[in-house]
Coordinates of C-alpha atoms in Angstrom, one line a residue:
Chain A
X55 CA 21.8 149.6 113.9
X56 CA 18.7 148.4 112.3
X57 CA 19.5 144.7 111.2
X58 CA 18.5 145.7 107.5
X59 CA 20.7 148.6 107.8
X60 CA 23.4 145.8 108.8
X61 CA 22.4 142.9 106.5
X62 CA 23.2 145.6 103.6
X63 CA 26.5 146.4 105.1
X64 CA 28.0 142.9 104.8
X65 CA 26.5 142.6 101.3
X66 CA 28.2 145.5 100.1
X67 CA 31.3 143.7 101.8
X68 CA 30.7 140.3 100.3
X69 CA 30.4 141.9 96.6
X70 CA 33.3 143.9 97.1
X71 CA 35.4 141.0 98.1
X72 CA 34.2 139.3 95.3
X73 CA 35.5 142.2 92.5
X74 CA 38.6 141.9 94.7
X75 CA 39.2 138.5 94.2
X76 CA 38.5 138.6 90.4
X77 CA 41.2 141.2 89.7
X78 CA 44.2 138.5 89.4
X79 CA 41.3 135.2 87.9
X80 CA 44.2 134.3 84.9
X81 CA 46.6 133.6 87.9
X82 CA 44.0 132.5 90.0
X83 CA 42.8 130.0 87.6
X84 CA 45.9 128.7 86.8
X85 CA 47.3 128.4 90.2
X86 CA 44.0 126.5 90.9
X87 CA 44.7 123.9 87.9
X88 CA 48.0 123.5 89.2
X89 CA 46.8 122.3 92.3
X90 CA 45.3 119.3 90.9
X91 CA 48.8 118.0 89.9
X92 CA 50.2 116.0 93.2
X93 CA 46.8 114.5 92.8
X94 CA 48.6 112.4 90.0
X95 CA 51.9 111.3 91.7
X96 CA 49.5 109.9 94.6
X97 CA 47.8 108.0 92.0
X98 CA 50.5 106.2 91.0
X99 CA 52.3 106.2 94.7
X100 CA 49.5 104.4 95.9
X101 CA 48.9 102.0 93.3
X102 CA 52.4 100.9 93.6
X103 CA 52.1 100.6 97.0
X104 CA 49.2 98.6 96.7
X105 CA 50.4 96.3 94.3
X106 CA 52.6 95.3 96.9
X107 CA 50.3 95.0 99.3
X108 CA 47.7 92.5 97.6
X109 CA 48.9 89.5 99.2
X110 CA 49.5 89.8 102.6
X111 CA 46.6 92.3 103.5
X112 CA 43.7 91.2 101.3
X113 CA 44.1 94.1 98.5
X114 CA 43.3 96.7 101.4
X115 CA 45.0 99.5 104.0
X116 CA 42.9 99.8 107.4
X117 CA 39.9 98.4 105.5
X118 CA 40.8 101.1 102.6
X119 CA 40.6 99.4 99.0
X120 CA 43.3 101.3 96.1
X121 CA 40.0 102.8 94.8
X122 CA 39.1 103.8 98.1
X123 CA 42.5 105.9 98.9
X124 CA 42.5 107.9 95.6
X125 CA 38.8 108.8 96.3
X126 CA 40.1 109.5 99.9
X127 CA 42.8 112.2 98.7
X128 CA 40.0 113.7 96.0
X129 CA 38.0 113.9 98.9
X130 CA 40.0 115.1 100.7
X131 CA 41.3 118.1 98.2
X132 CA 37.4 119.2 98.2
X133 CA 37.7 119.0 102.6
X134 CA 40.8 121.2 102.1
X135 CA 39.4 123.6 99.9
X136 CA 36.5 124.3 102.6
X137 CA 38.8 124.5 105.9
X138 CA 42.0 125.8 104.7
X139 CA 42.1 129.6 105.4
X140 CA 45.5 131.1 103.6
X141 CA 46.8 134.1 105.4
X142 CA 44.0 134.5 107.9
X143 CA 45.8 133.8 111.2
X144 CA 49.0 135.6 109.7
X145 CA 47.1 138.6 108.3
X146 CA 45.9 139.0 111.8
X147 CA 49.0 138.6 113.5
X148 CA 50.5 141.2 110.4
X149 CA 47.7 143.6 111.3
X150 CA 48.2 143.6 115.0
X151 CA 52.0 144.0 114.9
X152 CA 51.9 146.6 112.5
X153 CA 49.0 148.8 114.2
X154 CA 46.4 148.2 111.1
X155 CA 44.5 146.8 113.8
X156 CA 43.0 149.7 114.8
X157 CA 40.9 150.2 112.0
X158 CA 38.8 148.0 113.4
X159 CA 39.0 149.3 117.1
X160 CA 37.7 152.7 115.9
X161 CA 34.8 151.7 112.6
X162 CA 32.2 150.7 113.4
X163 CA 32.5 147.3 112.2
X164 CA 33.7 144.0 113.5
X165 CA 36.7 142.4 112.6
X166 CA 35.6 138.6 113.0
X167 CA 32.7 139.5 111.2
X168 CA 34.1 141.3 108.3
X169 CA 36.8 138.8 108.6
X170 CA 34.3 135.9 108.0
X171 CA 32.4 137.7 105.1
X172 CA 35.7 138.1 103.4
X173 CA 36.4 134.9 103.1
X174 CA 33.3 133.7 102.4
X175 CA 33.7 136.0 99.1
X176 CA 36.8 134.3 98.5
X177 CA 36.0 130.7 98.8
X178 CA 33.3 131.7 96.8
X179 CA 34.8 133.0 93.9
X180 CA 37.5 129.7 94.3
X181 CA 34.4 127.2 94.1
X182 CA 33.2 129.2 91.1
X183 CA 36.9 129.1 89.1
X184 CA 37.6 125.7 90.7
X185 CA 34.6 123.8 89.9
X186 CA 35.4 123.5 85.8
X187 CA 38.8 122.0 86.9
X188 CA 37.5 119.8 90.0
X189 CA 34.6 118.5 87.9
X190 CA 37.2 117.9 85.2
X191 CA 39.6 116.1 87.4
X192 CA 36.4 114.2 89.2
X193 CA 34.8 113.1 86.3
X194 CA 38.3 111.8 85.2
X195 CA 38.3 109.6 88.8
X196 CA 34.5 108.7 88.4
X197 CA 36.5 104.7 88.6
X198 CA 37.7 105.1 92.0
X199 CA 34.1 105.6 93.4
X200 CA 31.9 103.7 94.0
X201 CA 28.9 105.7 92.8
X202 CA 27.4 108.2 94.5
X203 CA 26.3 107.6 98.2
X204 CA 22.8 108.0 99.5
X205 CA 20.9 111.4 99.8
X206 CA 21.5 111.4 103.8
X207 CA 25.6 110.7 103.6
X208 CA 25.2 113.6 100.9
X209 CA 23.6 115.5 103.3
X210 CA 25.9 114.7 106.6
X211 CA 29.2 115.1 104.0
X212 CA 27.3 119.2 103.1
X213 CA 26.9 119.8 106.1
X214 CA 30.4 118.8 107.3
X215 CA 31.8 120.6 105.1
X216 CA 30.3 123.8 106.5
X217 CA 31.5 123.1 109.8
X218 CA 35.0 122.1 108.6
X219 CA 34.9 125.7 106.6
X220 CA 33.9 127.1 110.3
X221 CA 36.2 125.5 112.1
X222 CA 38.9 126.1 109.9
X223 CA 38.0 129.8 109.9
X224 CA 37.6 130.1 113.7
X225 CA 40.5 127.7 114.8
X226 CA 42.9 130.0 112.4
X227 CA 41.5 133.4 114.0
X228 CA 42.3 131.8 117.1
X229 CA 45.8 130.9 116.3
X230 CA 45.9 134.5 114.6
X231 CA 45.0 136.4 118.0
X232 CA 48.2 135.0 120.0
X233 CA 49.8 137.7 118.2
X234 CA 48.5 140.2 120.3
X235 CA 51.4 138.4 123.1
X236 CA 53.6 137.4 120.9
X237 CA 54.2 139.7 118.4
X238 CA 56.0 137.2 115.8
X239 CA 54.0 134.0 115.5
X240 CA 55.3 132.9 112.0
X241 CA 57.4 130.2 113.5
X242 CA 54.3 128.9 115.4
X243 CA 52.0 129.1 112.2
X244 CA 54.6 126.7 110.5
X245 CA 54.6 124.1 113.3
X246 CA 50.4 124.5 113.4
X247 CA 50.7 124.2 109.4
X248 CA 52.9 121.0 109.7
X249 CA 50.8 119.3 112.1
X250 CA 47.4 120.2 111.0
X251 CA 48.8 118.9 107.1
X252 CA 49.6 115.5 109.2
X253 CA 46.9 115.2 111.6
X254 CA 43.9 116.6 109.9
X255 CA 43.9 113.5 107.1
X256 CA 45.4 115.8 104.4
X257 CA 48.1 113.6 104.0
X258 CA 46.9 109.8 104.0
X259 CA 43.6 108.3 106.2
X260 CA 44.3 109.0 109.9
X261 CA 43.2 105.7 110.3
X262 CA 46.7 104.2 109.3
X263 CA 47.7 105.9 112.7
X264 CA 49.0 102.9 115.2
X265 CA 47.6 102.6 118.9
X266 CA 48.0 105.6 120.9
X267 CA 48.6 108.0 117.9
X268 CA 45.5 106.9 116.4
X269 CA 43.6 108.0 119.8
X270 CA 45.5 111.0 120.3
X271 CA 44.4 112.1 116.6
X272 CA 41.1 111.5 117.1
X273 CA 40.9 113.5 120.3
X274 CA 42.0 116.8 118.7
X275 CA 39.8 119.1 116.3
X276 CA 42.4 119.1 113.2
X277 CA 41.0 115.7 111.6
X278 CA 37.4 117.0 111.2
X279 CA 39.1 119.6 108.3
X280 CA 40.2 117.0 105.8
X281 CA 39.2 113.4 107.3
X282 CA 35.9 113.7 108.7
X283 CA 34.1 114.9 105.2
X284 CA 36.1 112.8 103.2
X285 CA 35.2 109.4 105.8
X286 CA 31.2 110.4 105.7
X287 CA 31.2 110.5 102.1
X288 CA 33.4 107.0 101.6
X289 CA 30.7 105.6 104.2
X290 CA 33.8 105.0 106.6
X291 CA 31.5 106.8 109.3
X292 CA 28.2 105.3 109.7
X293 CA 24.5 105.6 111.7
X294 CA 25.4 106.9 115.3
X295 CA 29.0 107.4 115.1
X296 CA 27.6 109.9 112.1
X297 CA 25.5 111.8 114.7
X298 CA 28.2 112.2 117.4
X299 CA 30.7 113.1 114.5
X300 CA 28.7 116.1 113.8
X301 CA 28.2 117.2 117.3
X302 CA 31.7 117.1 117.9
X303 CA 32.6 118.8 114.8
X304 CA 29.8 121.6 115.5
X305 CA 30.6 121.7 119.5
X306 CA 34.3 122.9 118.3
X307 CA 33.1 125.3 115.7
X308 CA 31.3 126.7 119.1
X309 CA 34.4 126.7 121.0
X310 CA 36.7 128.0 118.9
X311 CA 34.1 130.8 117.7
X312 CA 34.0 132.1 121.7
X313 CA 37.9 131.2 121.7
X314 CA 38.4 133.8 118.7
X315 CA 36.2 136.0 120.4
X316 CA 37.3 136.1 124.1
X317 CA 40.6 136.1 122.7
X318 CA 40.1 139.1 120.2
X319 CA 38.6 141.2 123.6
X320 CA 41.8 140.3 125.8
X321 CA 43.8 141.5 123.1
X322 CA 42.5 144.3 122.6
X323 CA 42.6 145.5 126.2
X324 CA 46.2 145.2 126.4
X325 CA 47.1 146.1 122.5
X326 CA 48.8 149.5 122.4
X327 CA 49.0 151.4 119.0
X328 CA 51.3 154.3 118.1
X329 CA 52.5 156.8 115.7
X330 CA 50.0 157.7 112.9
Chain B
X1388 CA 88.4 131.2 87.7
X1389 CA 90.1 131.6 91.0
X1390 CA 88.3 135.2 91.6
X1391 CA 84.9 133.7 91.2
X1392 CA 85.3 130.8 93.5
X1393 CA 86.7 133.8 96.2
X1394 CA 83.5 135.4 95.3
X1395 CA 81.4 132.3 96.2
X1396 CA 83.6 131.9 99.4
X1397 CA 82.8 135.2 100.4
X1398 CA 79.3 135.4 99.9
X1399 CA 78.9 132.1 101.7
X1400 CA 80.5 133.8 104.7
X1401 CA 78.8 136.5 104.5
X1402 CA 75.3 135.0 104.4
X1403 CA 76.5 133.5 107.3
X1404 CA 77.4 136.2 109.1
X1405 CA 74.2 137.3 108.4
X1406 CA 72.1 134.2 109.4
X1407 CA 74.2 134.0 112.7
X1408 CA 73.3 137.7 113.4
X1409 CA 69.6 136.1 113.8
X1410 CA 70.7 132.9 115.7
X1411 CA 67.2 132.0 117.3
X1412 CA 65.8 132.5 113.6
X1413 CA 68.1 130.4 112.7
X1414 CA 67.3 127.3 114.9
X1415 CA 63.6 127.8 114.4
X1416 CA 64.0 127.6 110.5
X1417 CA 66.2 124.7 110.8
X1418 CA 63.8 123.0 113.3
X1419 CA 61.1 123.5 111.3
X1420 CA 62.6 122.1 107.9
X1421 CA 63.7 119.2 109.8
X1422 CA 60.1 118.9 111.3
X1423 CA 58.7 118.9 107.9
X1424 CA 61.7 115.8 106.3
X1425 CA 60.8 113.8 109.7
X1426 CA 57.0 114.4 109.3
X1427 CA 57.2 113.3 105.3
X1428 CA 59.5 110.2 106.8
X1429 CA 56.5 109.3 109.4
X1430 CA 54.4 109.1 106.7
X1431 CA 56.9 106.5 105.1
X1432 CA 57.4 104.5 107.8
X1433 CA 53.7 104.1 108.0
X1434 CA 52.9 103.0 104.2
X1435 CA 56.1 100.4 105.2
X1436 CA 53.8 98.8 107.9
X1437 CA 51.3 97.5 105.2
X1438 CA 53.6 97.1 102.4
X1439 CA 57.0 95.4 101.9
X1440 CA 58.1 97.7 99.2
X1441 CA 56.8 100.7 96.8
X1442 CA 55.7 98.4 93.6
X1443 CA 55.9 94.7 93.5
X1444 CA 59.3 93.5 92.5
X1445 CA 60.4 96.9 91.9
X1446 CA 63.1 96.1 94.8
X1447 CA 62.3 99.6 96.7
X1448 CA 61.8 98.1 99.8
X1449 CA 61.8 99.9 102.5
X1450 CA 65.7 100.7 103.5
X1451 CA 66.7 101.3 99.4
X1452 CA 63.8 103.7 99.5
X1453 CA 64.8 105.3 102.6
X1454 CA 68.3 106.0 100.4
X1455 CA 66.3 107.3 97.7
X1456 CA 64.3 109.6 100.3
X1457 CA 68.0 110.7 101.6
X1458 CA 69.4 111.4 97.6
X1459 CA 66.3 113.2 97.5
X1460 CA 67.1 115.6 100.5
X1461 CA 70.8 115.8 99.7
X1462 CA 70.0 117.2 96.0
X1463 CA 66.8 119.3 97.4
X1464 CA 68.4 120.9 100.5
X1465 CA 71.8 122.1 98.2
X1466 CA 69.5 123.6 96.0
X1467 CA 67.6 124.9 99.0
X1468 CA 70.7 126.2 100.6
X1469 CA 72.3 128.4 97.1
X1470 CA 69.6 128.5 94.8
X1471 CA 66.0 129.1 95.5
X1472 CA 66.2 131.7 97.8
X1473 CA 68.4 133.7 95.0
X1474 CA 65.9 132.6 92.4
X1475 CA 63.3 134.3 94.5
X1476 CA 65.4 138.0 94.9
X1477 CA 66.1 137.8 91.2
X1478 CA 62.3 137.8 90.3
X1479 CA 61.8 140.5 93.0
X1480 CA 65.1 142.3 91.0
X1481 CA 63.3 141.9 88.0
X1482 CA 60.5 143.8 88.6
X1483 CA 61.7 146.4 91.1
X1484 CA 64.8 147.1 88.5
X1485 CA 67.3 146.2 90.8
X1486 CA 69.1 144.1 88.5
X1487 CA 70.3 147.2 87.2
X1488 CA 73.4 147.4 90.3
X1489 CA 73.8 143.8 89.1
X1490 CA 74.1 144.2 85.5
X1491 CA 77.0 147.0 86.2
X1492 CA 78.8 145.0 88.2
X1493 CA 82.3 142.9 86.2
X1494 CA 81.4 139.9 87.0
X1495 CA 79.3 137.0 84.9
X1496 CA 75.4 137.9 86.0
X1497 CA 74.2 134.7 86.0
X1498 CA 76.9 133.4 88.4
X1499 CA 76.5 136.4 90.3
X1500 CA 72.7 136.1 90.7
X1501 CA 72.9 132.3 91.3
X1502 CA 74.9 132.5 94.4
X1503 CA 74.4 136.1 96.1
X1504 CA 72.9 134.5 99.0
X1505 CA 73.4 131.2 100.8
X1506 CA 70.4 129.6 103.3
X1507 CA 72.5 128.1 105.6
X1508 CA 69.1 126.7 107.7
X1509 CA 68.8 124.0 105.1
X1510 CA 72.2 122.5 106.1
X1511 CA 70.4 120.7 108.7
X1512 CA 68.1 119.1 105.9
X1513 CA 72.0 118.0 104.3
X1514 CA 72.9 116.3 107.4
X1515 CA 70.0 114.3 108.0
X1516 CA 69.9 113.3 104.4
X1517 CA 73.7 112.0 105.1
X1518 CA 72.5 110.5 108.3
X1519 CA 69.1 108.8 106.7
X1520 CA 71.3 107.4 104.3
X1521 CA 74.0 106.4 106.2
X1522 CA 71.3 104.6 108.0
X1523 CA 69.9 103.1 105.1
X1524 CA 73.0 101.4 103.7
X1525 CA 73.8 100.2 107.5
X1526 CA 70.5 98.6 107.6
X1527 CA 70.7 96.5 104.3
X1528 CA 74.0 95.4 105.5
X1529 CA 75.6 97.3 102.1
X1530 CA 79.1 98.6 101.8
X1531 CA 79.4 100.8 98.5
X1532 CA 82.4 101.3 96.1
X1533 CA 85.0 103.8 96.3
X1534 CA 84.1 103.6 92.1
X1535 CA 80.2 103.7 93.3
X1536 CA 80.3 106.9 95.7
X1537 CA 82.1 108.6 93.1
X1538 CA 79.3 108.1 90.5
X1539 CA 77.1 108.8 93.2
X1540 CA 78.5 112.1 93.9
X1541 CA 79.1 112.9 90.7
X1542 CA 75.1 112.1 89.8
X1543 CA 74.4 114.1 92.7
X1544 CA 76.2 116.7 91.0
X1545 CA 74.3 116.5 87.9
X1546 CA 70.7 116.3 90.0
X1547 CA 71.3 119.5 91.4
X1548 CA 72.6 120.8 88.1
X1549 CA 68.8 120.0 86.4
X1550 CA 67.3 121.0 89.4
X1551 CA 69.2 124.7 88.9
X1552 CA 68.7 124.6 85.5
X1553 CA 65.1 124.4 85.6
X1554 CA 65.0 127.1 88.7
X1555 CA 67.0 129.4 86.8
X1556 CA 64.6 128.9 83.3
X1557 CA 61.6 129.8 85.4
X1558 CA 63.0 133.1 87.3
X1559 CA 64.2 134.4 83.8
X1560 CA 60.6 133.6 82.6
X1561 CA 59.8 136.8 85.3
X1562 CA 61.7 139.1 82.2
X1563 CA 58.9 138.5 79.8
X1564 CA 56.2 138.2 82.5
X1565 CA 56.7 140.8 84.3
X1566 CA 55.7 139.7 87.7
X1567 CA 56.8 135.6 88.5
X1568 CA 56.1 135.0 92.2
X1569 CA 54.6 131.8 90.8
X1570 CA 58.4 130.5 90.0
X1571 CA 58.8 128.5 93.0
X1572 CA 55.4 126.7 92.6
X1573 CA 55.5 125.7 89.1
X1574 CA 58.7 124.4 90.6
X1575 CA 57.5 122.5 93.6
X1576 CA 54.5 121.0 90.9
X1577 CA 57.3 119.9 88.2
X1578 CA 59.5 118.4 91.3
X1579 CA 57.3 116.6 93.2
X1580 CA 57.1 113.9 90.1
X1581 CA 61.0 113.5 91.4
X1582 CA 60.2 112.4 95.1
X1583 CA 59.5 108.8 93.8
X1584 CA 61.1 106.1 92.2
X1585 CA 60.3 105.8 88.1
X1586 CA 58.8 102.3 88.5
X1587 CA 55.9 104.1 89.8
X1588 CA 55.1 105.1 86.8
X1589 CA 53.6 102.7 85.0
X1590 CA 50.5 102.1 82.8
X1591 CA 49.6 104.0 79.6
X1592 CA 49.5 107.2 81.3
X1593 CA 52.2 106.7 83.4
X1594 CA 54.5 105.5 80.6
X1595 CA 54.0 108.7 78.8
X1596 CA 54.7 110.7 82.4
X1597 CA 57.9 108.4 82.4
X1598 CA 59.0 109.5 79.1
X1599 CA 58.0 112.9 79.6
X1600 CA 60.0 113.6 82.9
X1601 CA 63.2 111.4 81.8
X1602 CA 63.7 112.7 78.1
X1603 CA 61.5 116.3 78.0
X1604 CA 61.7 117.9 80.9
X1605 CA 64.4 115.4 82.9
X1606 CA 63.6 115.5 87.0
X1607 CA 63.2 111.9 87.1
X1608 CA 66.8 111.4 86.1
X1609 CA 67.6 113.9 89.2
X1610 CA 67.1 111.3 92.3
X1611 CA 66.8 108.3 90.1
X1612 CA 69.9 107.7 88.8
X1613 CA 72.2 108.3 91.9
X1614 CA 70.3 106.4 94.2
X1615 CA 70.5 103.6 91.6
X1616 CA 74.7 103.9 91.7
X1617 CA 74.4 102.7 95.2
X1618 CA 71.4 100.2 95.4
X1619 CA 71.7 98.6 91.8
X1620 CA 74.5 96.5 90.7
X1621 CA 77.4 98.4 88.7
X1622 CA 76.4 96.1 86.0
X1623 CA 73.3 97.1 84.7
X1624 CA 70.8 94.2 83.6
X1625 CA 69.7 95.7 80.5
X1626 CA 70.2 98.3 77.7
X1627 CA 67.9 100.9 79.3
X1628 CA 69.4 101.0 82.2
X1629 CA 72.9 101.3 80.6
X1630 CA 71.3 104.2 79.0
X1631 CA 69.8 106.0 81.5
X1632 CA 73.1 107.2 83.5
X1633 CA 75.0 107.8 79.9
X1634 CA 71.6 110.2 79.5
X1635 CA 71.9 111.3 82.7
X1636 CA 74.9 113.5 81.5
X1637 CA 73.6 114.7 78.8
X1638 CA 70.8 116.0 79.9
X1639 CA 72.7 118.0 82.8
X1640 CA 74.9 119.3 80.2
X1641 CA 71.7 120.0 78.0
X1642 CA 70.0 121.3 80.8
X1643 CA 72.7 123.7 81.5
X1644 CA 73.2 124.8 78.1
X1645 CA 69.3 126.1 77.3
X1646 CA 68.9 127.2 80.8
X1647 CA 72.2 129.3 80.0
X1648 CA 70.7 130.8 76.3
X1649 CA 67.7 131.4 77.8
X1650 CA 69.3 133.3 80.6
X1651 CA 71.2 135.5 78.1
X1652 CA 67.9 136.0 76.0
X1653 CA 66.3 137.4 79.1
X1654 CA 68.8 139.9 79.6
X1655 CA 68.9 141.0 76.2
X1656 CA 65.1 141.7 77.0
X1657 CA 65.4 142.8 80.6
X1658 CA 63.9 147.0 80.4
X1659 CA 64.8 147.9 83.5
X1660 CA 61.9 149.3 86.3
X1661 CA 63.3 152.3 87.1
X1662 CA 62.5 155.9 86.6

C-alpha cells in the first residue's frame, strides 16, 4: 500500500477516535476535574509532615524542600497523564479471550498500530478538556515552583514525556499480550497496577527509597512514567545524568516496542478462534 | 426484626457459598487488597523515617497514626465487605429495571438492597486492620478501657453508618441520572479527605475544608473520632473536643435520616427500564 494511501488511513482513524471520545465530554470533563482533588489532601499531608520535619532535617526530604514535593506530585499528575494507558492491556487481553481478536488477523490493518493511533486520539482529546482545569489548578500552585526552568530542561522534560507516553503504551501492550497464555490476566494487571503506582514515583519521590530498594527501583523501567519527567523539570536530574536518562528511557521504549511485537506474532501463531 | 436479621444471616452465607465456589478468586482478591493496605503502609513507614509525627505537636506520631491507619481499614473494609459492592448492582438495577423483582418483594427495599451481597475478600482487610492496631497499642505500651473500646466500637459503628449513608445518597442519585457508574468515584474523592487526621487541615483554606467535612458533609468525624477514644484522654482538654464525639452522633443519626428520605424520594421517582 502506497504510504499516502496509508498516512490517510490512520487519519481517518485518529479523527474518528476523536468524535468517539467526545460523545460522553460532560462526564469526561467532570471526571477529569475530579481528578485534581487528592492533589489537595497531599497538600496539606505533606505540609504537616513537614512541619515536623523542620528541625531535624534542615526543612527538606532527600534534598526535597515542601515546595518542592507539591510541585513533585503536580508534576507528576502531568507524567501520569502521558504514560498511564487505561484499559489497554485489559482490552487486549478482553479481545483475545473473547475471539474479537481476529478482526485484526483478517483486515488489513495492524493492531499495535491502530492501537497506538487510538490512543493518541484519546490523550488528545484529554489534554484538550484537561488543560482549562490543569492550567487552573497550576496557576493556583504557581508558589510551589520555583519559576520556570531553562529552555533545554523544557526541552529534555517534552521530550520525556513522549517517551514516558511510549513506554507506557508499549510496556501495557506487552503486559496485554500474556493473555494470549493465560487467558485471565486481571489478577496480574492489579499486581502490575499496584507496583507501577509505587515504583514509578506516582506515589512520593522514589528517592525516599532506602539502600537496596532505591537501586532496585532505579533499575526497572516503571520510574521513567511518573519520576523521571517530574525530576528533569525540578532540576533533580542534571548535565550528563540528563543524557543517559533519556537513553535509557528511549532504549526501553525500543525494547518494549519489539517485546509487544514479538509477543503479538507468538500469540498469534498459537491463538485459536472459534464459533462465529 | 428477627426475620430481617435471618435475612442478613442468610445472604451472608450465601455470598459465601458463592465466594467459596471460586476459592482461587478468592485468595487472589484478598491478596491483592492486602497488597494494596501493606503498599499504602510502606509508604507510611517511609514518611516516619524523616518525620517524628504528621504535624508538629499534633501528637500523631507514628504508632497513634498507625491506629488511626487501622480505624481507617476497620471502618473502610466493613463497608467494603456489605456495602459498595451492593451499591454498585443497585446502580446497574437502576438502569437495567431490575429493581422491579426487588420492589415486589415484602421486605423493606432499602435493607434489602443494602445487604443482598456480602464481599467476603475484604475480611482479610478487617483482620489486618485488628492486627495493625493491635500492634499499635502494643507498641506505645497502651492498655485501653473496657469504657474506651466500647466508645470505640460504638464510633466505629457510627463511621460506617456516614460512610453508608453517603454510599447509599449517591446510588439513589443513579434514579434521576439515569446512568451513575461514577458513584463509587465521587465516593473514593469525598473519602480520601478521611484517610488523615483533622489537624492536617489547617490554614485558611484548610480551616474551611475542616469545617466543611466535620459539619456539611461529615467524613472527617468517620476515622477521627474513634481513633481519638483510644489515643486521647477520656477527658477531653477543651470544649471542641467535648463537642466533637457528642456531634459525632448526631451526625450518624442525621446522616441516616436524609440518606433514608432521599432513598424513599428515589423510589417514588424510580420508572422502571423495562419494556
Amino acid at each position: 500500500m502506497p504510504l499516502r494511501w496509508r498516512l490517510a488511513t490512520w487519519w481517518t482513524l485518529l479523527q474518528i477516535s476523536i468524535e468517539e471520545r467526545l460523545v460522553y465530554r460532560a462526564d469526561f470533563a467532570l471526571g477529569t476535574l475530579m481528578r485534581f482533588l487528592p492533589i489537595v489532601t497531599q497538600i496539606f499531608l505533606w505540609s504537616a509532615v513537614y512541619s515536623a520535619v523542620s528541625d531535624s532535617h534542615d526543612g527538606q526530604i532527600v534534598g526535597y524542600t515542601y515546595h518542592n514535593m507539591v510541585a513533585y506530585y503536580l508534576l507528576t499528575m502531568v507524567s501520569r497523564a502521558f504514560s498511564s494507558m487505561p484499559g489497554l492491556a485489559s482490552g487486549i487481553a478482553r479481545d483475545i479471550r473473547d475471539g474479537s481478536i481476529k478482526k485484526y488477523l483478517v483486515q488489513p490493518i495492524d493492531m499495535l498500530g491502530f492501537l497506538l493511533v487510538y490512543r493518541i486520539a484519546h490523550k488528545l482529546v484529554y489534554y484538550a478538556v484537561a488543560a482549562g482545569p490543569l492550567a487552573l489548578v497550576f496557576f493556583l500552585c504557581r508558589g510551589f515552583f520555583d519559576g520556570w526552568p531553562d529552555s533545554t530542561t523544557l526541552a529534555a522534560y517534552a521530550l520525556s514525556l513522549v517517551l514516558a507516553f511510549l513506554l507506557g503504551f508499549f510496556l501495557e501492550a506487552t503486559i496485554g499480550m500474556i493473555g494470549f497464555w493465560f487467558l485471565e490476566v486481571t489478577s496480574l494487571l492489579f499486581v502490575y497496577m499496584l507496583v507501577s503506582f509505587f515504583f514509578s514515583g506516582h506515589m512520593f519521590p522514589i528517592d525516599m527509597l532506602p539502600g537496596i530498594w532505591g537501586t532496585l527501583v532505579r533499575a526497572i523501567p516503571l520510574h521513567y512514567l511518573a519520576y523521571f519527567p517530574a525530576a528533569i523539570f525540578l532540576g533533580k536530574v542534571q548535565g550528563s545524568a540528563l543524557v543517559w536518562g533519556l537513553v535509557i528511557q528511549a532504549a526501553w521504549v525500543v525494547l518494549f516496542c519489539i517485546l509487544s511485537r514479538v509477543s503479538f506474532w507468538l500469540g498469534t501463531r498459537r491463538y485459536s478462534g472459534y464459533g462465529g | 426484626m428477627w426475620r430481617y436479621v435471618r435475612i442478613l444471616i442468610t445472604c451472608a452465607r450465601n455470598s459465601l457459598v458463592r465466594d467459596m465456589s471460586f476459592r482461587t478468586n478468592f485468595v487472589l482478591e484478598t491478596i491483592s487488597s492486602l497488597s494494596w493496605v501493606l503498599m499504602n503502609l510502606g509508604f507510611y513507614v517511609l514518611i516516619f523515617r524523616y518525620a517524628p509525627e504528621i504535624g508538629k505537636g499534633t501528637g500523631w506520631g507514628q504508632y497513634q497514626f498507625f491506629m488511626f491507619l487501622a480505624t481507617g481499614l476497620l471502618i473502610n473494609s466493613v463497608v467494603q465487605m456489605v456495602f459498595m459492592i451492593n451499591a454498585e448492582e443497585f446502580t446497574e438495577a437502576v438502569r437495567t429495571g431490575a429493581l422491579d423483582f426487588v420492589l415486589v418483594r415484602p421486605i423493606d427495599t432499602q435493607f434489602f438492597i443494602s445487604i443482598r451481597r456480602f464481599d467476603w475478600s475484604a475480611l482479610g482487610n478487617f483482620l489486618l486492620g485488628i492486627a495493625l492496631g493491635v500492634y499499635a497499642l502494643g507498641k506505645m505500651g497502651h492498655l485501653p478501657t473496657a469504657l474506651q473500646l466500647i466508645l470505640y466500637a460504638l464510633y466505629v459503628g457510627c463511621g460506617i453508618a456516614i460512610y453508608y449513608s453517603l454510599m447509599i445518597a449517591l446510588a439513589a442519585a443513579t434514579v434521576w441520572m439515569g446512568r451513575n457508574l461514577t458513584v463509587l468515584d465521587f465516593w473514593f474523592y469525598i473519602t480520601i479527605f478521611a484517610r488523615y487526621p483533622m489537624e492536617i487541615y489547617s490554614g485558611p483554606v484548610g480551616g474551611v475544608l475542616r469545617w466543611a467535612f466535620t459539619f456539611v458533609l461529615p467524613v472527617l468525624i468517620v476515622v477521627n473520632v474513634p481513633a481519638r477514644m483510644l489515643l486521647r484522654p477520656l477527658l477531653p482538654q477543651s470544649t471542641a473536643e467535648w463537642m466533637l464525639p457528642l456531634f459525632g452522633l448526631a451526625a450518624t443519626v442525621a446522616c441516616l435520616g436524609v440518606s433514608r428520605w432521599l432513598f424513599q424520594k428515589a423510589l417514588e421517582n424510580y420508572r422502571s427500564a423495562s419494556s
